Coordinates of C-alpha atoms and ligand atoms in Angstrom, one line a residue:
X1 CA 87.9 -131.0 73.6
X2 CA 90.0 -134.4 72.9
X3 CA 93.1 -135.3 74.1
X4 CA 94.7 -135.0 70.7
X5 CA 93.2 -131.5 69.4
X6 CA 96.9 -130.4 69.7
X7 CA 97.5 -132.2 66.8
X8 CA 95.0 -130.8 64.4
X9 CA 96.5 -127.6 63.9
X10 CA 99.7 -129.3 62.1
X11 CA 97.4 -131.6 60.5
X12 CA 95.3 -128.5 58.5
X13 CA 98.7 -126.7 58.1
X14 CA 100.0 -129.4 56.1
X15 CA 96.8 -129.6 54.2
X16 CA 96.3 -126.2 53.2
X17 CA 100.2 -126.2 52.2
X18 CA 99.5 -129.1 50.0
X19 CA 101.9 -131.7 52.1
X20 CA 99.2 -133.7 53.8
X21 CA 100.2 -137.4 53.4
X22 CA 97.4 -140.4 53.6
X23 CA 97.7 -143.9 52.3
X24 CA 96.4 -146.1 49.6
X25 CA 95.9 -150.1 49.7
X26 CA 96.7 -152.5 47.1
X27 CA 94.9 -155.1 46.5
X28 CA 96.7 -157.8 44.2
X29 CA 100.5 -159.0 44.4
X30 CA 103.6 -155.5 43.4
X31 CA 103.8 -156.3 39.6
X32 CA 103.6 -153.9 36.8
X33 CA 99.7 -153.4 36.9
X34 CA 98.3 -153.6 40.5
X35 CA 94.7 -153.5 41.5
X36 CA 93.6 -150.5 43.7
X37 CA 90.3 -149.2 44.3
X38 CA 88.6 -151.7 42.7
X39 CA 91.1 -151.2 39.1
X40 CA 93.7 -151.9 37.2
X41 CA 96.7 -149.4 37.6
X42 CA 100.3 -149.1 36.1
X43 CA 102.2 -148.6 38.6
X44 CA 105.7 -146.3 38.0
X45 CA 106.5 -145.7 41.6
X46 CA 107.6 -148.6 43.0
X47 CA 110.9 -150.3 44.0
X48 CA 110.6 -153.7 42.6
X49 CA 113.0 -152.8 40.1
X50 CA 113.4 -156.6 39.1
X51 CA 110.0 -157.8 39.5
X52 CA 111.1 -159.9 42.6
X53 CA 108.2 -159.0 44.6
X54 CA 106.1 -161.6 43.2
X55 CA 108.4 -163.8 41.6
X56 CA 107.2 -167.6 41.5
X57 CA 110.6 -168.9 42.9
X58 CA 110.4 -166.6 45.6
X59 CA 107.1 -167.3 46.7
X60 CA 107.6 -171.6 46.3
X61 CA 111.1 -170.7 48.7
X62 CA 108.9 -169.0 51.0
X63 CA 106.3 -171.4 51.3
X64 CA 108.7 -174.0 52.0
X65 CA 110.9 -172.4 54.3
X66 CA 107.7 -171.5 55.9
X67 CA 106.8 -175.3 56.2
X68 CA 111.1 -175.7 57.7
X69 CA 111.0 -173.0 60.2
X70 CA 107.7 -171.6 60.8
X71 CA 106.9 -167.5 60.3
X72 CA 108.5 -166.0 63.5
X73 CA 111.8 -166.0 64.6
X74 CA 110.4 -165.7 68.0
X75 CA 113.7 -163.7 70.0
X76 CA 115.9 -161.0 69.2
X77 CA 119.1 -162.7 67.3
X78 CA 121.3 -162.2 70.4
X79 CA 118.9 -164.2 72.5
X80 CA 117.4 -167.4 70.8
X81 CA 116.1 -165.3 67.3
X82 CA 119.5 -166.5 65.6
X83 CA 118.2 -169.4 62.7
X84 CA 119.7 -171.4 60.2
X85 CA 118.7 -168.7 57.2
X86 CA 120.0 -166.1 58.8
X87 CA 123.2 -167.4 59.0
X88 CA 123.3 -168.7 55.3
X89 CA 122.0 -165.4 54.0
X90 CA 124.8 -163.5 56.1
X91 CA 127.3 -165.7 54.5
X92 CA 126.0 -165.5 50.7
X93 CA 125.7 -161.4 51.3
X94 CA 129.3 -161.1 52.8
X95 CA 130.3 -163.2 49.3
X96 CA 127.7 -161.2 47.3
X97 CA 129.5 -158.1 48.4
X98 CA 132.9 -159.1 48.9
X99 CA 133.2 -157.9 52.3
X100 CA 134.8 -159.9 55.4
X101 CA 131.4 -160.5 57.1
X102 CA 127.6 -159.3 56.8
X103 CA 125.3 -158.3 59.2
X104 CA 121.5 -158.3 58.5
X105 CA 118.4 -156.1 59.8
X106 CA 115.2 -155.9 59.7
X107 CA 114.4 -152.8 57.9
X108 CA 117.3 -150.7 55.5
X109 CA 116.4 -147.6 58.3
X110 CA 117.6 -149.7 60.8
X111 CA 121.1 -150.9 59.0
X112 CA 121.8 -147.1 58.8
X113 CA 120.8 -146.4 62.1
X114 CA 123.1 -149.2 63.2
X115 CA 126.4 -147.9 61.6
X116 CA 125.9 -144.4 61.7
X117 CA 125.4 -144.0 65.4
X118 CA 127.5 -146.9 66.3
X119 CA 130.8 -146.5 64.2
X120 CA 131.5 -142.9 64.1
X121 CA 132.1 -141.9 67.8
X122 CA 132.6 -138.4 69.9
X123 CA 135.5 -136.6 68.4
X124 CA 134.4 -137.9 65.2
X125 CA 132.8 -135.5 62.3
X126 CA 130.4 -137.5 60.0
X127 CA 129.9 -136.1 56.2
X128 CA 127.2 -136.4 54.7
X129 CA 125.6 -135.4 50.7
X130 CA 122.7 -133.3 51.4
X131 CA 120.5 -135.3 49.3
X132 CA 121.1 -138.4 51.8
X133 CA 118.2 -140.4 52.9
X134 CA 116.2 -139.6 56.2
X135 CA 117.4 -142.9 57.9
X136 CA 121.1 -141.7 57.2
X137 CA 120.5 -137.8 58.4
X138 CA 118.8 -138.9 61.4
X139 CA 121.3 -141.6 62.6
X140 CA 123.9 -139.1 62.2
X141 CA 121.7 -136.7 64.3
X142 CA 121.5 -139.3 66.9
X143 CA 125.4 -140.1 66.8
X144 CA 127.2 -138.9 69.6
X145 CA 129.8 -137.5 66.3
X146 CA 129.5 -134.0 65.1
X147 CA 127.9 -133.9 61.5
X148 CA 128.2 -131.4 57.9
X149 CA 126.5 -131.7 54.9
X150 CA 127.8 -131.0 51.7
X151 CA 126.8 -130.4 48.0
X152 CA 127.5 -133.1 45.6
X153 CA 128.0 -130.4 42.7
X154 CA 130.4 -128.2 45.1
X155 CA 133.1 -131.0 46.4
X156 CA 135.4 -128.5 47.2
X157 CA 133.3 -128.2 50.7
X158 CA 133.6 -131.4 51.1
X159 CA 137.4 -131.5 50.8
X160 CA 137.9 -128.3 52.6
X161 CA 135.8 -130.1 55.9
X162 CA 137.6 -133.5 55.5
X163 CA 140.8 -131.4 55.7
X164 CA 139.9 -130.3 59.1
X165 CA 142.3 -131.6 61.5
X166 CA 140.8 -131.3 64.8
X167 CA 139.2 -135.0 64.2
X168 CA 139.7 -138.2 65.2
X169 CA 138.1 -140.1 62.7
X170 CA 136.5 -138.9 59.4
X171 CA 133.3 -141.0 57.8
X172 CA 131.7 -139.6 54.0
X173 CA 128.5 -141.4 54.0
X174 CA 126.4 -140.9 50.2
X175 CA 124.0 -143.0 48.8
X176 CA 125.3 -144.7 45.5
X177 CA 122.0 -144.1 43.4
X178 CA 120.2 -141.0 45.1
X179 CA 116.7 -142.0 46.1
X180 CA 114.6 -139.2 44.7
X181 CA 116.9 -137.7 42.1
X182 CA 118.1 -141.4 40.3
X183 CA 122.0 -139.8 39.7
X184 CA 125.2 -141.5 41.4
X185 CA 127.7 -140.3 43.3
X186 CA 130.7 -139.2 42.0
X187 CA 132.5 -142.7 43.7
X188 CA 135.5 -142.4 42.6
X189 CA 136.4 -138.9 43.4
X190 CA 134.8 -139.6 47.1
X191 CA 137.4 -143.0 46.7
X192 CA 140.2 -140.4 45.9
X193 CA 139.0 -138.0 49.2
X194 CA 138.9 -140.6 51.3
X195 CA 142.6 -142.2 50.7
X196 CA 144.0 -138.2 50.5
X197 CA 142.4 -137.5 53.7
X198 CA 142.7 -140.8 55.7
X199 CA 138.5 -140.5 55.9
X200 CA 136.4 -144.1 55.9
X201 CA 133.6 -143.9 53.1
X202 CA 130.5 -145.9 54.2
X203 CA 128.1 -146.4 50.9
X204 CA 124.5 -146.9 50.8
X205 CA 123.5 -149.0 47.7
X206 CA 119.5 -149.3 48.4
X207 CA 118.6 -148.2 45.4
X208 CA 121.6 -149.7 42.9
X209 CA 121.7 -153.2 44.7
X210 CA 120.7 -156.1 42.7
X211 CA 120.3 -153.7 39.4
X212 CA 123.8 -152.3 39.0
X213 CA 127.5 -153.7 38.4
X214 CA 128.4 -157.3 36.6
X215 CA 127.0 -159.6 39.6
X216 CA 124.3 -156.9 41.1
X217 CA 126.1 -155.6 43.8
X218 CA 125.6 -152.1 43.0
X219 CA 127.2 -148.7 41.4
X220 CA 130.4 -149.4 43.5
X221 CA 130.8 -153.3 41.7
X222 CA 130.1 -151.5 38.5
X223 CA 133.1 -149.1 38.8
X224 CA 135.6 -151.5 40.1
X225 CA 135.4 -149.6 43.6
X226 CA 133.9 -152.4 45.8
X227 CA 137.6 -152.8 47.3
X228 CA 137.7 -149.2 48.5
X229 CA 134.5 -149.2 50.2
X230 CA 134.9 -149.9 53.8
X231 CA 131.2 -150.8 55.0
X232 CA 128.4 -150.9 52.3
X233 CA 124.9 -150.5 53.7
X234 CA 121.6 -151.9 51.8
X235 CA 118.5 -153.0 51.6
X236 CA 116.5 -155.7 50.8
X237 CA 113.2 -154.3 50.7
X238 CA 114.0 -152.7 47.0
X239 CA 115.3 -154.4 43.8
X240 CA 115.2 -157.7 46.0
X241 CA 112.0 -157.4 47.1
X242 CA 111.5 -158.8 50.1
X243 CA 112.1 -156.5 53.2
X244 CA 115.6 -156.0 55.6
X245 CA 118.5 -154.3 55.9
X246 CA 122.0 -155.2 55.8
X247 CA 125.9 -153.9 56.7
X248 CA 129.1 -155.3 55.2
X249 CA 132.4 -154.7 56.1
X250 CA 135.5 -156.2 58.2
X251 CA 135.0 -158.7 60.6
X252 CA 135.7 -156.1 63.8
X253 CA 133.2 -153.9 62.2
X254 CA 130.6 -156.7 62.5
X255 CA 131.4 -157.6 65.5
X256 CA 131.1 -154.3 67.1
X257 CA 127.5 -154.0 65.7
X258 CA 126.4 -157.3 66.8
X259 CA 128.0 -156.0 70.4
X260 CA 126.9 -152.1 70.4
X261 CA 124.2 -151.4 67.9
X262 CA 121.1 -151.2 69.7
X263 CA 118.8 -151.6 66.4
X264 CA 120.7 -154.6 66.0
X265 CA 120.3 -155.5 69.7
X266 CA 116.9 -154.7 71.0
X267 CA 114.7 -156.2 68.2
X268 CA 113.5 -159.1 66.9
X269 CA 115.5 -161.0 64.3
X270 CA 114.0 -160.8 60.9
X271 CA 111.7 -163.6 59.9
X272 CA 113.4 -166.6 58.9
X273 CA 110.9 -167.0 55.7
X274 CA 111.8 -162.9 54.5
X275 CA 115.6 -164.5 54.6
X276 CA 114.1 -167.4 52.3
X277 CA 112.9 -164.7 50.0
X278 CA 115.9 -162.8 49.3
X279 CA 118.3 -166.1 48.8
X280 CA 115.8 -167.0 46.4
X281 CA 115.8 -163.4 45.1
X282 CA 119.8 -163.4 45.4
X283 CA 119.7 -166.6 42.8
X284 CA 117.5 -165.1 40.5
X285 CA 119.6 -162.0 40.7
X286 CA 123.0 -163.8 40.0
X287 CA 121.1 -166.4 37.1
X288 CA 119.4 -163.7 35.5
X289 CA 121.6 -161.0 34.4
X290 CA 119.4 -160.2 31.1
X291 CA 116.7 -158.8 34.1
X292 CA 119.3 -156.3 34.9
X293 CA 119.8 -154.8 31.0
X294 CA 116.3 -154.7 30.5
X295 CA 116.3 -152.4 33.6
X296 CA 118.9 -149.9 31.8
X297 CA 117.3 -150.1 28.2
X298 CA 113.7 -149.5 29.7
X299 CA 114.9 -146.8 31.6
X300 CA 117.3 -145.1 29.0
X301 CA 114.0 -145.8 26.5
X302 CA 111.8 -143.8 28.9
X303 CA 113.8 -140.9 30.1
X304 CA 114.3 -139.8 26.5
X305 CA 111.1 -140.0 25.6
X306 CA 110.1 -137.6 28.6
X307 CA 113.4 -135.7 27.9
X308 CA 111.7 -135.4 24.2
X309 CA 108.6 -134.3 25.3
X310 CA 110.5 -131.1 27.0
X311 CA 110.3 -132.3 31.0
X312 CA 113.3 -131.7 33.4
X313 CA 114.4 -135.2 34.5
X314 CA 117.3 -133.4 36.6
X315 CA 120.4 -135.6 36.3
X316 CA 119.0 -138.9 36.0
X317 CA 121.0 -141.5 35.4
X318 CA 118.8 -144.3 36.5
X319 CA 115.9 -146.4 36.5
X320 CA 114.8 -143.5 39.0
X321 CA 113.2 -140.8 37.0
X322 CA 112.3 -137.8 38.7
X323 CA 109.4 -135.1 36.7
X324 CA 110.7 -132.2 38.5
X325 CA 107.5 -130.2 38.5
X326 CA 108.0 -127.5 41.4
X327 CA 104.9 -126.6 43.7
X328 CA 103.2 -129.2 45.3
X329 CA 100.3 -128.6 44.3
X330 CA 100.9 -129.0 40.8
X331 CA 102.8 -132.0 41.4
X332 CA 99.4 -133.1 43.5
X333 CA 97.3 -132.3 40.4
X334 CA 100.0 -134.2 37.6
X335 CA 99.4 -137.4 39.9
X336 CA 95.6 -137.3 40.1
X337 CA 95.1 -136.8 36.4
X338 CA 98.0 -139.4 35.8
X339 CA 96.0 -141.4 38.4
X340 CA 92.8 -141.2 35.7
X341 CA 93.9 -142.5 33.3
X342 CA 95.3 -145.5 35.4
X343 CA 98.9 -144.7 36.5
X344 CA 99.7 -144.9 39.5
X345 CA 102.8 -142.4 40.5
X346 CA 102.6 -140.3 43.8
X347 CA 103.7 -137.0 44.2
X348 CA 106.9 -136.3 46.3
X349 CA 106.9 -133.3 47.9
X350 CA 109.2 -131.3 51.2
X351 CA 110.4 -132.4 53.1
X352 CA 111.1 -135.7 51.1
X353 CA 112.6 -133.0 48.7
X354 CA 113.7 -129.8 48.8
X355 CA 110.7 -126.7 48.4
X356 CA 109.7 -125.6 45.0
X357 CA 110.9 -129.0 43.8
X358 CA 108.2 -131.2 44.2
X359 CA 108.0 -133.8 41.8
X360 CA 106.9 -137.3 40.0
X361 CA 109.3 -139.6 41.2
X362 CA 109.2 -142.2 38.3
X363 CA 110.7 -145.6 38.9
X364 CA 111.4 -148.2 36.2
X365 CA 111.4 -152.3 36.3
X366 CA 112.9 -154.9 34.5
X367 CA 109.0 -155.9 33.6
X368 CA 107.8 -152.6 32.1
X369 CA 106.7 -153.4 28.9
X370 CA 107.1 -150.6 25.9
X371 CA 103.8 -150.8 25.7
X372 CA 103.4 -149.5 29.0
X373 CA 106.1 -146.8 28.7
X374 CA 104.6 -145.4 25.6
X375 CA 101.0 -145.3 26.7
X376 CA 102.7 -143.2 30.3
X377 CA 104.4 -140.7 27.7
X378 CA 101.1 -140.4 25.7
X379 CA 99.3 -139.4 28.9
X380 CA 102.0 -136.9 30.2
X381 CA 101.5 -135.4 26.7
X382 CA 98.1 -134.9 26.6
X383 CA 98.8 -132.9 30.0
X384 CA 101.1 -130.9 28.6
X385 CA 98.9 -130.3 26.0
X386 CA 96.1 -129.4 28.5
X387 CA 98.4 -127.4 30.8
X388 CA 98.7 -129.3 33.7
X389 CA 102.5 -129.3 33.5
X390 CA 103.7 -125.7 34.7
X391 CA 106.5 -124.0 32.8
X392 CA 109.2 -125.2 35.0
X393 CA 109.0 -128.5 34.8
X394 CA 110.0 -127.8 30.9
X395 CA 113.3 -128.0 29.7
X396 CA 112.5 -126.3 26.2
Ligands
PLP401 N1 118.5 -145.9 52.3 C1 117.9 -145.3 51.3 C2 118.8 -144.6 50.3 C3 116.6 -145.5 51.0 O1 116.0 -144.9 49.9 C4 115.8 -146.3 51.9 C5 114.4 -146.5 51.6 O2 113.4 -146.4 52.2 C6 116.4 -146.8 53.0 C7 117.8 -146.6 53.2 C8 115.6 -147.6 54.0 O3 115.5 -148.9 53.6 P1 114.2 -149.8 54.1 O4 113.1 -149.4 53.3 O5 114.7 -151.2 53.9 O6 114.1 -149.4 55.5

């Protein structure tokens, strides 16, 4: 018997239920194509929306910043972590976002973490869309504030909990862009809740930052709301592909974050050369705005060819592109036959997303050629053709 036979129990469990979960290496830079397993792979899955990743600008500005201030920052950023880059990067993201001050960490997990259990405090009720990402759900779980969830297609729960009185403070938190879905909030009704019922909206833009609105700043920029959002959460890791977190808001807000937050606090400051990275990818982002509308033509161009071809895309709005398929085992099966014939797109299934809606969780860059595109629609053809795609994932 080993120590750790416990665990094998969960382990077969979550095999014979089809939601066992093992990982893949890469073996080339996050472009287009990657190489894996010894070939060449499209890959539609990733979240180098803007083909940062591997951009030559961003390597040259890490190389030299590498060469300026070494790899490791060495201390947590209270103690002596604190460098030049970090500071510049806070400032240009503050500006970026037009917010009072930015604050920057090393994963987007964290950043949520951060606010969520920091912010809202006992006495507090935290609101949150039921479709909001793990790092947000769990920071809420760890906050010493109550939490609901709501519905984004029933707001009147929503309205009817913010018009609770028995609260001190009242925080909506939504992701702009929903992660595994690729619709938006409905901001500007959230905007109007928020101002009836005094609440403070805190947005997560991971997944529009750097790809939506006039500058990049994300689905709040692009409908005039920035103003009316009091802290915006992001990441870095996605459409600027580097890796990091990071809040904006007032200056107070900030401050109390750089004072109380204890992901903040009690970890290393991010590596000087990952804040080279997304400067660089911050200039590319702001002198490159054509990057962005080839982002929304690819993706309009895609999701109506699969919307042609009869597959549920949900509400997709995006260059996220879900194949709502349904069991996970089918959506196991679509991958590995998308996989042969040299696509790479992973399956998502629960928790990630609710049961009985496992799907194909598409994602579209700036970079995908229509060549590409096409050839992906041929192949999910064929399996329609062959019968790999069950009835429910059909929309006619
Ligand atoms: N928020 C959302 C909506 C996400 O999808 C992610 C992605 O993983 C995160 C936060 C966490 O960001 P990071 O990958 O930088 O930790």
């Amino acid at each position: 018997m080993g120590r750790f036979d416990y665990l094998s129990k969960t382990l077969e469990q979550l095999k014979r239920a089809n939601l066992f979960r093992s990982l893949r290496s890469i073996d080339s830079t996050q472009g287009c194509v990657v190489r894996i397993e010894g070939a060449e792979k499209i890959i539609f899955c990733s979240n180098n929306y803007l083909g940062l990743a591997n951009h030559p600008k961003v390597i040259q500005d890490v190389i030299e910043a590498g060469k300026k201030y070494g790899y490791g920052a060495a201390a947590s950023r209270l103690i002596s972590g604190t460098m030049r880059p970090h500071i510049e990067l806070e400032e240009r993201l503050a500006n970026f976002l037009n917010k009072e001050a930015a604050l920057i960490f090393p994963s987007g997990w964290m950043a949520n973490e951060a606010v969520i259990r920091t912010i809202p405090q006992k006495g507090d009720i935290i609101l949150l869309d039921k479709a909001d990402h793990a790092s947000i759900i769990d920071a809420a779980r760890g906050s010493q504030a109550e939490f609901r969830t709501y519905r984004r297609d029933r707001p009147e729960r929503l309205e009817k909990l913010l018009s609770e009185e028995k609260y001190k403070h009242k925080f909506i938190v939504t992701e702009s862009i929903f992660s595994m879905y690729g619709d938006a909030a409905d901001l500007k009704r959230l905007v109007e809740l928020k101002n009836n019922y005094g609440a403070i909206l805190i947005l997560d833009e991971a997944h529009a930052f750097g790809c939506l609105g006039k500058n990049g700043a994300g689905l709040a920029e692009e409908l005039g709301l920035l103003g009316q959002i009091d802290i915006v959460v992001a990441t870095m890791s996605k459409a600027l592909g580097a890796a990091g977190g990071v809040v904006a808001g007032e200056q107070k807000v900030i401050e109390f974050l750089i004072n109380k937050a204890r992901s903040f606090i009690y970890t290393t400051a991010p590596s000087p050369v990952n804040c080279a990275a997304v400067l660089a990818a911050l200039k590319i982002i702001k002198g490159e705005p054509e990057r962005r509308g080839r982002l929304r033509e690819n993706a309009d161009y895609l999701r109506s060819r699969l919307k042609r071809l009869g597959l549920n895309t949900g509400k997709s709005r995006s260059h996220i592109i879900p194949v709502i398929v349904g069991a996970a085992e089918d959506a196991l099966r679509v991958a590995e036959e998308l996989y042969k014939r040299d696509f790479l797109i992973v399956a998502i299934r629960p928790p990630t997303v609710p049961a009985g809606a496992a799907r194909l969780r598409i994602s579209v860059q700036s970079e995908h050629s229509r060549e590409q595109m096409d050839k992906l629609c041929e192949a999910f053809e064929e399996l329609i053709k062959q019968g790999f795609l069950p009835a429910l994932s059909r929309t006619k």
